[in-house]
Amino acid sequence: MAHEAGPGPALPEGFLMGASTSAHQIEGNNVSSDWWTLENRPGGFVAEPSGDAADSFHRWPQDMDLLRELGFDAYRFSIEWARIEPRRGMISRAALEHYRAMVRGALERGLTPVVTLHHFTSPQWFSDLGGWAAPEAPDLFADYARTAAEILREGVRYVATINEPNIMALMYALKAHAVEHGWDSVAPGSRAAREGGAAAVDPAALEPDSAVVQALVRAHRAATVVLKAEVPHLRVGWTVANQVYQAEPGAEEATAAYAWLREDVFLEAAREDDWIGVQAYTRHRMDVDGALPPPAGAETTLTGWEVYPQALGEAVRHTARVVGPHVPLIVTENGIATEDDEQRIAYTAAALTSLGEAMNDGVDVRGYLHWSALDNYEWGTYRPTFGLIAVDRTTFVRTPKESARWLGALSRARRLPAPPAPGSAAVLSGR
Ligand code: BGC
């Protein structure tokens, strides 16, 4: 095998090694959510509906068994507000029990659960009120956090309130833009939202609405207060998409201004938190007019992103600079959409090497959770495969890939990968 598990640098004591998922992307039939409505609207813009997804709603014990057998000790998953509160004020006891069983199931297997309360999808009723733009949104979210405390009390230590609030805010800007232009609506987390705009939109022209940004920050703070009061010892944070903005010469000021509402405001809001989740996949080169496409000839992934694994090291360094030295970091997402599993291993090895270098330089990182445990629903399509474990879309049979065994072996050996030898193909290609 091209990449041996060792002898790279040892992982610090207690460092979490595992993988991440989100409910809507793997559970299937999330019928009370706003995304389900969008996917199933006749003539809607979503290419492919999520349908049964990976059927993890029923198969989660198998997913956790696999992760444990592979050698991991942590699993990040999300609980689904739309299942827990399918109608405003109507709490499903069965859904609460389902997620409590998941927490117990993780702990029984020796997997540290890292639980996200909100990963892009909301109950349809919440969206109908205006979603994050509704005046009562922060209070409604805090109420949901109070309900979710019943699940977290089962033994959860790390909870993330909102996944990628910066992408959510951008999505609302796109939604407003879409409404203004009479388009079909743009869904949370869709490619259009992630990329900063559909092809027809000039991303530089869109500015996240600061009222939505502030609502997300307020929702996070309100939920944090509730959670800390309800569940002693819980460590509360949120997870931010790190875009790794790189200013071209002369574009430093414009880039800093561009990055503020799209990233740094959310990092600054975490300065009093117990931890922060770092999510990084690639970089974004910036000139004075906004984001540039990947450099000519650059290798790109199935999502069209530049293969740039050292984004991870740069993201944790940037995050630590903004949040300050007292907030520990956990990498809650990092990965690559590829059909070539060797490429996944090469990318992840280089990403982990850049992470190790940042840790050596003093950045306090407490874990690495790869995106994703499973091939899953990538917000409108099943085509981009991020998974360590393949899932047959018809039989739901799970098949771990070589990358899963490779990363699991590192976890078992409690090591990062050995850095590639100078002059090796991996170094020269930047992978
Ligand atoms: C999101 C995931 C998504 C991944 C890859 C992250 O921004 O949290 O839901 O699947 O990126 O696009």
Coordinates of C-alpha atoms and ligand atoms in Angstrom, one line a residue:
M1 CA 0.0 0.0 0.0
A2 CA 1.3 3.5 -0.9
H3 CA 0.5 5.0 2.5
E4 CA 1.5 3.1 5.7
A5 CA -0.2 3.8 9.0
G6 CA 3.0 4.8 10.6
P7 CA 5.5 5.9 11.8
G8 CA 4.1 9.4 11.7
P9 CA 3.8 11.7 14.7
A10 CA 1.9 10.4 17.7
L11 CA -1.6 11.8 18.4
P12 CA -2.0 13.7 21.6
E13 CA -3.7 11.9 24.5
G14 CA -7.5 11.9 24.1
F15 CA -7.4 13.1 20.4
L16 CA -10.7 12.0 18.7
M17 CA -10.4 10.1 15.4
G18 CA -13.5 9.4 13.5
A19 CA -16.0 10.4 10.8
S20 CA -19.0 12.7 10.4
T21 CA -22.5 12.5 8.9
S22 CA -25.6 14.6 9.0
A23 CA -29.2 13.2 9.5
H24 CA -30.8 14.4 6.3
Q25 CA -27.9 13.1 4.2
I26 CA -28.0 9.6 5.4
E27 CA -31.3 8.8 7.3
G28 CA -33.8 8.8 4.5
N29 CA -37.4 10.0 4.4
N30 CA -37.0 13.1 6.4
V31 CA -40.5 14.1 5.4
S32 CA -41.3 17.0 7.8
S33 CA -38.2 18.9 6.8
D34 CA -38.0 21.9 4.5
W35 CA -35.5 20.1 2.3
W36 CA -37.9 17.2 1.7
T37 CA -40.5 19.7 0.5
L38 CA -38.0 21.3 -1.9
E39 CA -36.8 18.0 -3.3
N40 CA -40.2 16.7 -4.0
R41 CA -41.8 19.8 -5.4
P42 CA -43.0 19.1 -9.0
G43 CA -40.7 20.9 -11.4
G44 CA -38.4 21.9 -8.6
F45 CA -34.7 22.7 -9.1
V46 CA -33.3 19.8 -7.1
A47 CA -31.9 17.2 -9.5
E48 CA -32.4 14.2 -7.3
P49 CA -34.5 13.8 -4.1
S50 CA -32.9 12.2 -1.0
G51 CA -35.5 9.4 -0.8
D52 CA -34.3 6.6 1.4
A53 CA -30.7 8.1 1.5
A54 CA -28.5 5.4 3.2
D55 CA -31.4 4.3 5.4
S56 CA -29.3 5.1 8.4
F57 CA -32.4 5.9 10.3
H58 CA -32.8 2.1 10.7
R59 CA -29.2 1.1 10.0
W60 CA -27.3 3.3 12.4
P61 CA -26.2 0.4 14.7
Q62 CA -24.5 -1.1 11.6
D63 CA -22.8 2.2 10.8
M64 CA -21.5 2.6 14.3
D65 CA -20.4 -1.1 14.4
L66 CA -18.4 -0.5 11.2
L67 CA -16.8 2.7 12.5
R68 CA -15.7 0.9 15.6
E69 CA -14.4 -2.2 13.8
L70 CA -12.4 0.1 11.5
G71 CA -10.6 1.5 14.5
F72 CA -12.3 4.9 15.1
D73 CA -13.2 6.3 18.5
A74 CA -15.6 9.1 17.6
Y75 CA -18.7 9.7 15.5
R76 CA -20.3 13.0 14.6
F77 CA -23.9 12.8 13.6
S78 CA -26.8 15.2 13.7
I79 CA -30.2 14.9 15.3
E80 CA -33.2 16.1 13.2
W81 CA -35.3 19.0 14.5
A82 CA -38.0 18.1 11.9
R83 CA -38.4 14.6 13.4
I84 CA -38.2 15.8 17.0
E85 CA -40.7 18.7 16.5
P86 CA -42.6 17.9 13.2
R87 CA -45.3 20.5 14.1
R88 CA -44.6 23.6 16.1
G89 CA -44.8 22.6 19.8
M90 CA -45.5 19.0 19.0
I91 CA -42.7 16.9 20.4
S92 CA -42.2 13.3 19.1
R93 CA -41.3 11.1 22.1
A94 CA -40.4 8.4 19.6
A95 CA -37.9 10.6 17.9
L96 CA -36.3 11.6 21.2
E97 CA -36.0 8.0 22.1
H98 CA -34.5 7.2 18.8
Y99 CA -31.7 9.7 19.2
R100 CA -31.2 8.8 22.9
A101 CA -30.6 5.2 21.7
M102 CA -28.1 6.5 19.2
V103 CA -26.1 8.3 21.9
R104 CA -26.2 5.2 24.1
G105 CA -25.2 3.0 21.1
A106 CA -22.2 5.2 20.4
L107 CA -21.1 5.2 24.0
E108 CA -21.5 1.4 24.3
R109 CA -19.3 0.9 21.3
G110 CA -16.6 3.2 22.6
L111 CA -17.4 6.0 20.1
T112 CA -17.4 9.5 21.5
P113 CA -20.6 11.1 20.1
V114 CA -20.2 14.6 18.7
V115 CA -23.8 15.7 18.2
T116 CA -25.0 18.5 15.8
L117 CA -28.4 20.0 16.6
H118 CA -29.0 21.7 13.2
H119 CA -27.3 20.6 9.9
F120 CA -28.9 22.7 7.1
T121 CA -32.4 21.3 7.4
S122 CA -35.2 22.8 9.4
P123 CA -38.8 21.7 10.1
Q124 CA -41.0 22.9 7.3
W125 CA -43.1 24.9 9.8
F126 CA -40.0 26.8 10.9
S127 CA -39.2 27.7 7.2
D128 CA -42.8 28.7 6.7
L129 CA -42.4 31.3 9.5
G130 CA -39.4 32.7 7.6
G131 CA -36.7 30.4 9.0
W132 CA -33.6 32.2 10.4
A133 CA -35.1 35.5 9.1
A134 CA -38.1 35.2 11.4
P135 CA -38.0 37.4 14.5
E136 CA -38.7 34.5 16.8
A137 CA -36.0 32.2 15.2
P138 CA -33.4 32.4 18.0
D139 CA -36.1 31.7 20.7
L140 CA -37.5 28.8 18.7
F141 CA -34.1 27.3 18.3
A142 CA -33.4 27.7 22.0
D143 CA -36.6 25.9 22.8
Y144 CA -35.5 23.1 20.5
A145 CA -32.2 23.0 22.3
R146 CA -34.0 22.6 25.6
T147 CA -35.9 19.6 24.2
A148 CA -32.7 18.2 22.7
A149 CA -31.1 18.3 26.2
E150 CA -33.1 15.2 26.9
I151 CA -31.0 13.4 24.3
L152 CA -27.7 15.0 25.2
R153 CA -28.2 14.1 28.9
E154 CA -27.6 10.5 27.9
G155 CA -23.9 11.1 28.0
V156 CA -22.9 13.5 25.2
R157 CA -19.9 15.7 25.9
Y158 CA -19.5 17.6 22.6
V159 CA -22.5 19.3 21.0
A160 CA -22.5 21.7 18.0
T161 CA -25.5 24.0 17.8
I162 CA -25.6 25.0 14.1
N163 CA -23.6 23.5 11.3
E164 CA -22.0 26.1 9.0
P165 CA -24.0 29.1 10.0
N166 CA -21.9 31.0 7.4
I167 CA -23.2 28.8 4.6
M168 CA -26.8 29.2 6.0
A169 CA -26.5 33.0 5.9
L170 CA -25.2 32.9 2.3
M171 CA -28.0 30.7 1.4
Y172 CA -30.5 33.2 2.7
A173 CA -28.8 35.9 0.6
L174 CA -29.2 33.6 -2.5
K175 CA -32.8 32.9 -1.6
A176 CA -33.5 36.7 -1.4
H177 CA -31.8 37.1 -4.7
A178 CA -33.7 34.2 -6.2
V179 CA -37.0 35.7 -5.1
E180 CA -36.1 39.1 -6.5
H181 CA -35.3 37.4 -9.8
G182 CA -38.4 35.2 -9.8
W183 CA -36.3 32.0 -9.7
D184 CA -37.2 28.8 -8.0
S185 CA -35.9 29.0 -4.5
V186 CA -32.3 28.1 -3.5
A187 CA -32.1 25.4 -0.8
P188 CA -29.9 25.4 2.3
G189 CA -26.6 23.7 1.6
S190 CA -27.2 23.3 -2.1
R191 CA -24.2 23.6 -4.4
A192 CA -25.4 27.1 -5.3
A193 CA -25.3 28.1 -1.7
R194 CA -22.0 26.5 -1.0
E195 CA -20.2 28.0 -4.0
G196 CA -21.5 31.4 -3.2
G197 CA -23.9 31.5 -6.1
A198 CA -25.3 29.6 -9.0
A199 CA -23.5 30.0 -12.3
A200 CA -25.7 33.0 -13.2
V201 CA -25.0 34.8 -10.0
D202 CA -21.9 36.9 -9.4
P203 CA -20.9 35.8 -5.9
A204 CA -19.2 39.1 -5.2
A205 CA -22.5 40.8 -5.7
L206 CA -24.2 38.9 -2.9
E207 CA -23.8 39.9 0.6
P208 CA -25.1 37.8 3.5
D209 CA -27.9 39.8 5.2
S210 CA -26.4 41.0 8.5
A211 CA -29.8 40.6 10.2
V212 CA -29.7 36.8 9.3
V213 CA -26.1 36.7 10.5
Q214 CA -27.0 38.3 13.8
A215 CA -30.0 36.0 14.2
L216 CA -27.8 32.9 13.8
V217 CA -25.3 34.3 16.3
R218 CA -28.2 35.0 18.7
A219 CA -29.7 31.6 18.2
H220 CA -26.3 30.0 18.9
R221 CA -25.9 32.1 22.1
A222 CA -29.4 31.4 23.3
A223 CA -29.1 27.7 22.7
T224 CA -25.7 27.7 24.4
V225 CA -27.1 29.3 27.6
V226 CA -30.0 26.7 27.6
L227 CA -27.8 23.7 27.0
K228 CA -25.2 24.7 29.7
A229 CA -28.0 25.2 32.2
E230 CA -29.7 21.9 31.3
V231 CA -26.7 19.6 30.9
P232 CA -23.8 20.1 33.2
H233 CA -20.3 19.3 31.7
L234 CA -21.6 19.7 28.2
R235 CA -19.1 21.3 25.8
V236 CA -21.0 23.6 23.5
G237 CA -19.7 25.0 20.2
W238 CA -20.6 25.4 16.5
T239 CA -19.0 24.3 13.3
V240 CA -17.9 26.9 10.7
A241 CA -17.0 26.4 7.0
N242 CA -13.5 27.6 6.6
Q243 CA -13.1 28.9 3.1
V244 CA -9.3 29.5 3.3
Y245 CA -9.5 32.8 1.5
Q246 CA -6.2 33.7 -0.1
A247 CA -5.7 37.3 -1.2
E248 CA -3.9 37.9 -4.4
P249 CA -1.3 40.7 -4.1
G250 CA -3.2 44.0 -3.6
A251 CA -6.4 42.3 -2.6
E252 CA -5.7 41.9 1.1
E253 CA -8.1 44.6 2.3
A254 CA -10.9 43.6 -0.1
T255 CA -10.5 39.9 1.0
A256 CA -10.7 40.8 4.7
A257 CA -13.9 42.7 4.1
Y258 CA -15.3 39.9 2.0
A259 CA -14.4 37.3 4.6
W260 CA -15.9 39.2 7.5
L261 CA -19.7 38.4 7.0
R262 CA -18.9 35.1 5.3
E263 CA -16.7 33.6 7.9
D264 CA -14.9 35.6 10.5
V265 CA -18.0 37.0 12.3
F266 CA -19.0 33.4 13.1
L267 CA -15.5 32.6 14.3
E268 CA -15.4 35.7 16.5
A269 CA -18.8 34.7 18.0
A270 CA -17.1 31.5 19.2
R271 CA -14.6 33.3 21.4
E272 CA -16.4 32.3 24.6
D273 CA -17.3 28.8 23.5
D274 CA -16.1 25.5 24.8
W275 CA -14.7 24.4 21.4
I276 CA -15.1 25.2 17.7
G277 CA -15.5 22.9 14.8
V278 CA -13.3 23.5 11.8
Q279 CA -14.6 22.4 8.3
A280 CA -12.2 22.7 5.4
Y281 CA -12.0 21.2 2.0
T282 CA -10.2 23.6 -0.4
R283 CA -9.0 27.2 -0.7
H284 CA -10.6 30.3 -2.3
R285 CA -8.2 32.6 -4.1
M286 CA -9.4 36.2 -4.1
D287 CA -8.8 39.3 -6.1
V288 CA -10.4 42.7 -5.6
D289 CA -13.6 41.6 -7.4
G290 CA -14.2 38.4 -5.4
A291 CA -13.4 34.7 -5.7
L292 CA -11.2 33.4 -8.6
P293 CA -11.7 30.0 -10.2
P294 CA -9.2 27.2 -9.5
P295 CA -5.9 28.0 -11.2
A296 CA -5.6 26.8 -14.8
G297 CA -4.7 23.1 -14.9
A298 CA -5.4 22.5 -11.2
E299 CA -6.8 19.1 -10.4
T300 CA -10.5 19.4 -9.2
T301 CA -12.9 17.0 -7.4
L302 CA -16.3 15.7 -8.3
T303 CA -17.7 18.9 -6.7
G304 CA -15.5 21.1 -8.9
W305 CA -13.3 22.2 -6.0
E306 CA -9.5 22.5 -6.3
V307 CA -7.7 19.6 -4.8
Y308 CA -5.8 21.6 -2.1
P309 CA -5.4 19.4 1.0
Q310 CA -3.2 21.9 2.9
A311 CA -6.4 24.0 3.3
L312 CA -6.9 22.1 6.5
G313 CA -3.7 23.3 8.2
E314 CA -4.4 26.8 7.0
A315 CA -8.0 26.7 8.2
V316 CA -7.0 25.6 11.8
R317 CA -4.3 28.3 11.9
H318 CA -6.8 31.0 10.8
T319 CA -9.5 29.8 13.2
A320 CA -7.1 29.7 16.1
R321 CA -6.0 33.3 15.3
V322 CA -9.5 34.6 15.2
V323 CA -11.0 32.7 18.2
G324 CA -7.9 33.1 20.4
P325 CA -5.8 30.6 22.3
H326 CA -8.4 29.5 24.8
V327 CA -10.9 27.7 22.5
P328 CA -9.9 24.2 21.5
L329 CA -10.5 23.1 17.9
I330 CA -12.0 19.9 16.5
V331 CA -11.9 19.2 12.8
T332 CA -15.5 18.3 12.3
E333 CA -15.3 18.0 8.5
N334 CA -12.5 17.4 5.9
G335 CA -12.6 15.2 2.9
I336 CA -12.8 14.9 -0.9
A337 CA -15.5 14.0 -3.4
T338 CA -13.8 11.4 -5.6
E339 CA -14.4 8.0 -7.1
D340 CA -10.7 7.3 -6.9
D341 CA -10.1 6.0 -3.3
E342 CA -6.3 6.2 -3.7
Q343 CA -6.8 9.9 -4.3
R344 CA -8.9 10.1 -1.1
I345 CA -6.0 8.5 0.9
A346 CA -3.4 10.8 -0.7
Y347 CA -5.6 13.9 -0.1
T348 CA -6.3 12.9 3.5
A349 CA -2.7 12.1 4.2
A350 CA -1.6 15.5 3.0
A351 CA -4.4 17.2 4.9
L352 CA -3.5 15.4 8.1
T353 CA 0.2 16.3 7.6
S354 CA -0.7 20.0 7.3
L355 CA -2.9 19.6 10.5
G356 CA 0.1 18.0 12.3
E357 CA 2.3 20.9 11.3
A358 CA -0.1 23.4 12.7
M359 CA -0.5 21.4 15.9
N360 CA 3.3 21.3 16.2
D361 CA 3.3 25.1 16.0
G362 CA 0.9 25.2 18.9
V363 CA -2.6 25.1 17.5
D364 CA -4.8 23.3 20.0
V365 CA -6.6 20.6 17.9
R366 CA -8.5 17.9 19.8
G367 CA -9.8 15.7 17.1
Y368 CA -10.3 14.9 13.4
L369 CA -13.6 13.7 12.0
H370 CA -13.5 12.9 8.3
W371 CA -16.3 13.9 6.0
S372 CA -17.9 11.6 5.5
A373 CA -18.4 8.2 7.1
L374 CA -20.7 7.1 4.2
D375 CA -21.4 8.0 0.6
N376 CA -24.5 10.1 1.1
Y377 CA -26.9 12.6 -0.3
E378 CA -24.9 15.7 -1.3
W379 CA -27.7 18.2 -1.3
G380 CA -29.4 17.6 -4.6
T381 CA -27.4 14.7 -5.9
Y382 CA -25.8 11.4 -5.0
R383 CA -23.0 11.8 -7.5
P384 CA -20.2 13.3 -5.4
T385 CA -18.9 10.5 -3.2
F386 CA -17.2 11.7 0.0
G387 CA -17.6 8.5 1.9
L388 CA -15.0 6.2 3.6
I389 CA -17.7 3.6 3.3
A390 CA -19.6 2.9 0.0
V391 CA -23.4 2.4 0.2
D392 CA -25.3 0.4 -2.4
R393 CA -28.3 2.6 -3.2
T394 CA -30.7 -0.3 -3.7
T395 CA -29.7 -2.9 -1.0
F396 CA -28.1 -0.4 1.4
V397 CA -25.2 -2.8 1.8
R398 CA -22.2 -1.0 3.3
T399 CA -18.7 -1.7 1.9
P400 CA -15.7 0.0 3.6
K401 CA -13.2 1.4 1.2
E402 CA -9.4 1.1 1.5
S403 CA -9.4 4.7 2.8
A404 CA -11.6 3.6 5.7
R405 CA -9.1 0.9 6.6
W406 CA -6.2 3.2 6.2
L407 CA -7.6 6.0 8.4
G408 CA -8.9 3.5 10.9
A409 CA -5.4 2.0 11.2
L410 CA -4.0 5.4 11.9
S411 CA -6.7 5.9 14.6
R412 CA -5.8 2.5 16.1
A413 CA -2.0 3.3 16.0
R414 CA -2.8 6.7 17.5
R415 CA -0.7 8.3 14.8
L416 CA -0.8 10.9 12.0
P417 CA 0.5 9.7 8.6
A418 CA 4.2 9.9 8.0
P419 CA 5.0 13.0 5.9
P420 CA 5.8 12.1 2.3
A421 CA 9.5 11.9 1.5
P422 CA 10.8 15.1 -0.1
G423 CA 10.7 14.9 -3.9
S424 CA 8.0 12.2 -3.8
A425 CA 5.1 12.3 -6.3
A426 CA 2.7 13.3 -3.5
V427 CA 4.8 16.3 -2.6
L428 CA 5.4 17.4 -6.1
S429 CA 1.7 17.3 -7.0
G430 CA 0.8 19.1 -3.8
R431 CA -1.4 16.1 -2.6
Ligands
BGC1 C1 -21.5 20.3 4.8 C2 -21.9 18.9 4.4 C3 -21.6 18.7 2.9 C4 -20.1 18.8 2.8 C5 -19.6 18.6 1.4 C6 -20.2 20.7 4.3 O1 -20.1 22.0 4.1 O2 -21.6 20.5 6.2 O3 -23.3 18.8 4.6 O4 -22.0 17.4 2.5 O5 -19.7 20.2 3.1 O6 -20.1 19.5 0.5

